[in-house]
Coordinates of C-alpha atoms in Angstrom, one line a residue:
X1 CA -61.5 7.9 -38.7
X2 CA -59.0 9.4 -36.3
X3 CA -56.7 6.8 -34.7
X4 CA -55.0 9.2 -32.3
X5 CA -56.6 11.7 -30.0
X6 CA -54.6 14.2 -28.0
X7 CA -55.5 15.7 -24.6
X8 CA -54.0 18.6 -22.7
X9 CA -54.3 19.7 -19.1
X10 CA -52.5 22.3 -17.0
X11 CA -51.7 21.5 -13.4
X12 CA -50.5 24.4 -11.3
X13 CA -49.2 24.0 -7.7
X14 CA -50.8 26.8 -5.6
X15 CA -49.6 25.7 -2.2
X16 CA -46.5 27.7 -1.7
X17 CA -46.7 29.7 1.5
X18 CA -43.7 31.8 0.5
X19 CA -41.1 29.4 1.8
X20 CA -41.4 26.9 -1.1
X21 CA -40.4 23.4 -0.1
X22 CA -38.0 24.3 2.7
X23 CA -39.6 21.6 4.8
X24 CA -42.2 18.9 4.4
X25 CA -44.8 20.8 6.5
X26 CA -43.9 24.2 5.0
X27 CA -46.1 24.0 2.0
X28 CA -49.7 23.1 1.1
X29 CA -50.6 20.4 -1.4
X30 CA -53.2 22.6 -3.2
X31 CA -53.2 22.7 -7.0
X32 CA -55.4 23.8 -9.8
X33 CA -56.4 21.6 -12.8
X34 CA -57.2 23.5 -15.9
X35 CA -58.5 22.4 -19.3
X36 CA -59.2 25.1 -21.9
X37 CA -62.9 26.1 -21.9
X38 CA -63.9 24.1 -18.8
X39 CA -64.3 24.9 -15.2
X40 CA -61.1 24.8 -13.1
X41 CA -60.8 22.0 -10.5
X42 CA -59.3 22.9 -7.2
X43 CA -57.5 19.9 -5.9
X44 CA -55.1 18.7 -3.1
X45 CA -53.4 15.7 -1.8
X46 CA -55.4 13.2 0.3
X47 CA -55.8 14.2 4.0
X48 CA -53.5 11.3 4.9
X49 CA -50.7 13.0 2.9
X50 CA -51.3 16.5 4.5
X51 CA -53.8 17.6 1.9
X52 CA -57.1 19.4 2.2
X53 CA -59.9 17.0 2.6
X54 CA -62.4 19.5 1.2
X55 CA -60.8 19.1 -2.3
X56 CA -60.6 16.3 -4.8
X57 CA -57.3 14.4 -4.7
X58 CA -55.5 12.7 -7.6
X59 CA -56.5 9.2 -6.5
X60 CA -60.2 10.1 -6.5
X61 CA -59.9 11.8 -9.9
X62 CA -58.2 8.6 -11.3
X63 CA -61.0 6.5 -9.9
X64 CA -63.6 8.9 -11.3
X65 CA -61.9 8.7 -14.7
X66 CA -62.1 4.9 -14.6
X67 CA -65.7 4.9 -13.5
X68 CA -66.7 7.5 -16.1
X69 CA -64.9 5.7 -18.9
X70 CA -66.6 2.4 -18.0
X71 CA -70.0 4.1 -18.0
X72 CA -69.4 5.7 -21.4
X73 CA -68.3 2.3 -22.8
X74 CA -71.3 0.7 -21.2
X75 CA -73.8 3.2 -22.7
X76 CA -72.2 2.7 -26.1
X77 CA -72.6 -1.1 -25.8
X78 CA -76.2 -0.6 -24.6
X79 CA -77.1 1.0 -27.9
X80 CA -75.2 -1.6 -29.9
X81 CA -77.0 -4.4 -28.0
X82 CA -80.5 -2.8 -28.3
X83 CA -81.4 -2.2 -24.7
X84 CA -82.4 1.2 -23.2
X85 CA -80.7 2.4 -20.1
X86 CA -82.5 5.2 -18.2
X87 CA -80.3 5.5 -15.2
X88 CA -76.7 4.7 -14.2
X89 CA -74.9 5.3 -11.0
X90 CA -71.6 3.8 -9.8
X91 CA -70.3 3.6 -6.2
X92 CA -66.7 2.9 -7.0
X93 CA -63.8 2.4 -4.6
X94 CA -60.1 1.9 -4.8
X95 CA -57.3 0.7 -2.6
X96 CA -53.9 2.4 -2.3
X97 CA -50.9 0.6 -0.7
X98 CA -48.0 2.6 0.6
X99 CA -44.5 1.3 -0.3
X100 CA -41.5 3.1 1.2
X101 CA -41.9 6.8 0.3
X102 CA -44.4 6.1 -2.5
X103 CA -47.2 3.7 -3.2
X104 CA -49.7 2.7 -5.8
X105 CA -53.3 1.9 -6.4
X106 CA -53.5 -1.9 -6.2
X107 CA -57.2 -2.5 -7.0
X108 CA -60.5 -0.9 -7.8
X109 CA -64.1 -2.0 -7.6
X110 CA -66.8 -0.6 -9.8
X111 CA -70.4 -1.1 -8.6
X112 CA -72.6 0.2 -11.4
X113 CA -76.3 0.2 -10.7
X114 CA -78.1 0.3 -14.1
X115 CA -81.8 1.1 -14.6
X116 CA -83.3 -0.5 -17.7
X117 CA -86.4 0.6 -19.6
X118 CA -86.2 -2.1 -22.3
X119 CA -84.0 -5.1 -23.0
X120 CA -82.8 -8.3 -21.5
X121 CA -81.4 -8.0 -18.0
X122 CA -78.9 -10.9 -18.6
X123 CA -77.5 -9.0 -21.7
X124 CA -77.4 -5.8 -19.7
X125 CA -75.2 -7.6 -17.1
X126 CA -73.0 -9.3 -19.7
X127 CA -72.3 -6.0 -21.5
X128 CA -70.3 -4.8 -18.5
X129 CA -67.5 -7.2 -19.7
X130 CA -67.6 -5.6 -23.2
X131 CA -67.5 -2.1 -21.6
X132 CA -64.5 -3.0 -19.4
X133 CA -62.7 -4.5 -22.4
X134 CA -63.2 -1.3 -24.4
X135 CA -62.7 1.3 -21.7
X136 CA -59.7 3.5 -22.5
X137 CA -58.8 4.1 -18.9
X138 CA -59.1 0.5 -17.8
X139 CA -56.8 -0.4 -20.7
X140 CA -54.3 2.2 -19.4
X141 CA -53.9 1.2 -15.7
X142 CA -51.8 -1.4 -14.1
X143 CA -54.1 -2.6 -11.3
X144 CA -57.0 -5.1 -11.4
X145 CA -60.6 -3.8 -11.6
X146 CA -63.6 -5.8 -10.3
X147 CA -67.0 -5.1 -11.6
X148 CA -70.0 -5.7 -9.3
X149 CA -73.0 -4.6 -11.4
X150 CA -76.7 -4.6 -10.6
X151 CA -79.4 -4.2 -13.2
X152 CA -83.0 -3.3 -12.3
X153 CA -86.0 -2.8 -14.5
X154 CA -87.4 0.7 -14.4
X155 CA -90.7 1.0 -12.6
X156 CA -93.6 1.4 -15.1

């Protein structure tokens, strides 16, 4: 079994207006995120930081990575614990605090809504702890993550 997995991504700034960074308002924050063999993601800074609100920003992408990783870990643990999940949706949020010229994400909340076909609802709730413990992204970040799950039985 592999104990190390390598990942590669290319991020290219596409926001130069011909002046480069001659002034803070003289360039756009647009950039492209490329992974070989996958669709390119057009991204920008958050609107609060002079970015394009119609594009994904790095903070949203980090939150999406955290939420997606938790989901993948959860689905793995669903199989291990013998219950069948037929739906999963997460309304995740994060808080960024500015500090001087920088800042950091200080918290995130995952709100997974799980639909069960079979299995014990209490176990399905508890497994979120296992999923969080095993999530690669959650183990890589330096801010607390709250999990506020709901589990419902699929309508027959």
